[in-house]
Short mmCIF file of C-alpha atoms in Angstrom, two decimals:
data_model
loop_
_atom_site.label_atom_id
_atom_site.label_comp_id
_atom_site.label_asym_id
_atom_site.label_seq_id
_atom_site.Cartn_x
_atom_site.Cartn_y
_atom_site.Cartn_z
CA MET A 198 -0.01 0.00 0.01
CA HIS A 199 1.31 3.41 -1.00
CA THR A 200 1.11 5.96 1.83
CA LEU A 201 0.82 9.69 1.32
CA PRO A 202 3.40 12.01 2.91
CA LYS A 203 2.63 14.00 6.06
CA CYS A 204 1.99 17.70 5.75
CA PRO A 205 5.35 19.55 5.92
CA LYS A 206 3.66 22.53 7.60
CA CYS A 207 1.56 21.00 10.40
CA ASN A 208 2.70 17.34 10.24
CA SER A 209 -0.86 16.08 9.76
CA GLU A 210 -1.33 12.52 8.49
CA HIS A 211 -4.66 13.37 6.81
CA THR A 212 -3.34 14.49 3.43
CA TYR A 213 -4.79 13.77 0.01
CA LYS A 214 -3.63 14.10 -3.57
CA ASP A 215 -5.32 16.60 -5.87
CA SER A 216 -3.99 16.37 -9.44
CA MET A 217 -0.29 17.22 -9.16
CA LEU A 218 -0.46 18.60 -5.60
CA PHE A 219 -0.73 17.17 -2.12
CA VAL A 220 -3.24 18.98 0.10
CA CYS A 221 -3.61 19.12 3.86
CA PRO A 222 -7.26 19.55 4.91
CA GLU A 223 -6.30 20.71 8.41
CA CYS A 224 -4.13 23.71 7.53
CA ALA A 225 -5.05 24.05 3.79
CA TYR A 226 -1.35 23.83 2.80
CA GLU A 227 -0.63 22.64 -0.76
CA TRP A 228 2.70 21.35 -1.99
CA ALA A 229 4.06 19.76 -5.13
CA ASN A 230 4.85 16.11 -5.51
CA ASP A 231 7.97 14.65 -7.04
CA VAL A 232 6.66 15.05 -10.63
CA GLU A 233 7.53 18.75 -10.55
CA GLU A 234 11.00 17.85 -9.29
CA LYS A 235 11.45 15.54 -12.28
CA ILE A 236 10.31 18.34 -14.63
CA ALA A 237 12.85 20.69 -13.04
CA ASP A 238 15.58 18.15 -13.84
CA ILE A 239 14.64 18.00 -17.53
CA ALA A 240 16.28 20.59 -19.78
CA PHE A 241 13.74 22.07 -22.19
CA LYS A 242 15.41 23.52 -25.30
CA ASP A 243 13.99 25.65 -28.09
CA ALA A 244 14.73 25.22 -31.82
CA ASN A 245 18.09 27.04 -31.43
CA GLY A 246 19.19 25.02 -28.39
CA ASN A 247 18.50 27.74 -25.83
CA THR A 248 17.25 26.52 -22.45
CA LEU A 249 13.60 27.41 -21.73
CA GLN A 250 12.19 28.20 -18.29
CA ASP A 251 8.71 28.85 -16.89
CA GLY A 252 7.63 32.41 -17.58
CA ASP A 253 9.80 32.89 -20.70
CA ALA A 254 8.54 34.56 -23.86
CA VAL A 255 8.93 32.71 -27.16
CA THR A 256 8.23 33.22 -30.85
CA VAL A 257 6.67 30.58 -33.11
CA ILE A 258 9.07 29.68 -35.98
CA LYS A 259 6.63 27.74 -38.21
CA ASP A 260 2.95 28.01 -39.18
CA LEU A 261 1.11 25.61 -36.90
CA LYS A 262 -2.39 24.31 -37.63
CA VAL A 263 -4.69 24.19 -34.61
CA LYS A 264 -6.06 20.70 -34.35
CA GLY A 265 -9.87 20.56 -34.61
CA SER A 266 -10.31 24.03 -36.13
CA SER A 267 -9.42 26.09 -39.17
CA LEU A 268 -7.17 28.43 -37.17
CA VAL A 269 -3.43 28.73 -37.77
CA VAL A 270 -0.74 30.04 -35.46
CA LYS A 271 1.39 32.14 -37.80
CA VAL A 272 5.18 32.38 -37.91
CA GLY A 273 6.40 35.20 -35.64
CA THR A 274 3.51 34.91 -33.14
CA LYS A 275 4.80 35.94 -29.74
CA VAL A 276 3.79 33.84 -26.76
CA LYS A 277 4.39 35.25 -23.28
CA ASN A 278 4.57 33.53 -19.91
CA ILE A 279 4.96 29.92 -21.01
CA ARG A 280 4.67 26.99 -18.58
CA LEU A 281 6.80 23.87 -19.10
CA VAL A 282 5.14 20.50 -18.68
CA GLU A 283 6.14 16.89 -19.21
CA GLY A 284 5.00 15.19 -22.39
CA ASP A 285 5.16 15.40 -26.17
CA HIS A 286 3.76 18.94 -26.25
CA ASP A 287 5.92 20.39 -23.51
CA ILE A 288 4.75 24.01 -23.45
CA ASP A 289 1.43 25.19 -21.99
CA CYS A 290 0.48 28.73 -23.00
CA LYS A 291 -2.27 31.13 -24.03
CA ILE A 292 -2.11 32.62 -27.52
CA GLU A 293 -3.96 35.84 -28.08
CA GLY A 294 -6.90 35.35 -30.41
CA ILE A 295 -6.75 31.55 -30.09
CA GLY A 296 -6.73 30.71 -26.40
CA PRO A 297 -5.01 28.00 -24.34
CA MET A 298 -2.69 25.72 -26.32
CA LYS A 299 0.07 23.19 -25.99
CA LEU A 300 3.15 23.64 -28.16
CA LYS A 301 6.26 21.61 -28.89
CA SER A 302 9.47 23.35 -27.88
CA GLN A 303 11.05 22.46 -31.24
CA PHE A 304 8.74 24.92 -32.98
CA VAL A 305 9.57 27.99 -30.87
CA LYS A 306 12.59 30.19 -30.20
CA LYS A 307 13.30 32.17 -27.07
CA ILE A 308 12.96 35.94 -27.32
#
C-alpha cells in the first residue's frame, strides 16, 4: 500500500492528492509532489538550443495548424509567460486570439 506524505507545515497525516499537488485539509497547505522535481531536472530547449524556463517569452518559428479548427498560429507569433510540462507537447500557454494551447518546444525560439 502506498502511503501519502505527512503535511510539511503542520505534520498532519490526513493529506490527500489533488491532481499534481498534495493537500492538507487541516491547515489548507498545498505542496508539489515529485513530478515537478522531475520536470525541473529535464532541460527544455527551443529550436536554437537555448534553455527554456517557466515564464519565458517565445516566438513561433513555423505556421502551426490548430487541431480541430481552421485556425493557424502564424510564424512570428509571440507567446508570453509559457509553462513547461512533461509530455510530447511540452509548453502550456495562451495565444492571443486563439486561447489555451500546448506547443512543442522544437517549434519555438526564445525571445
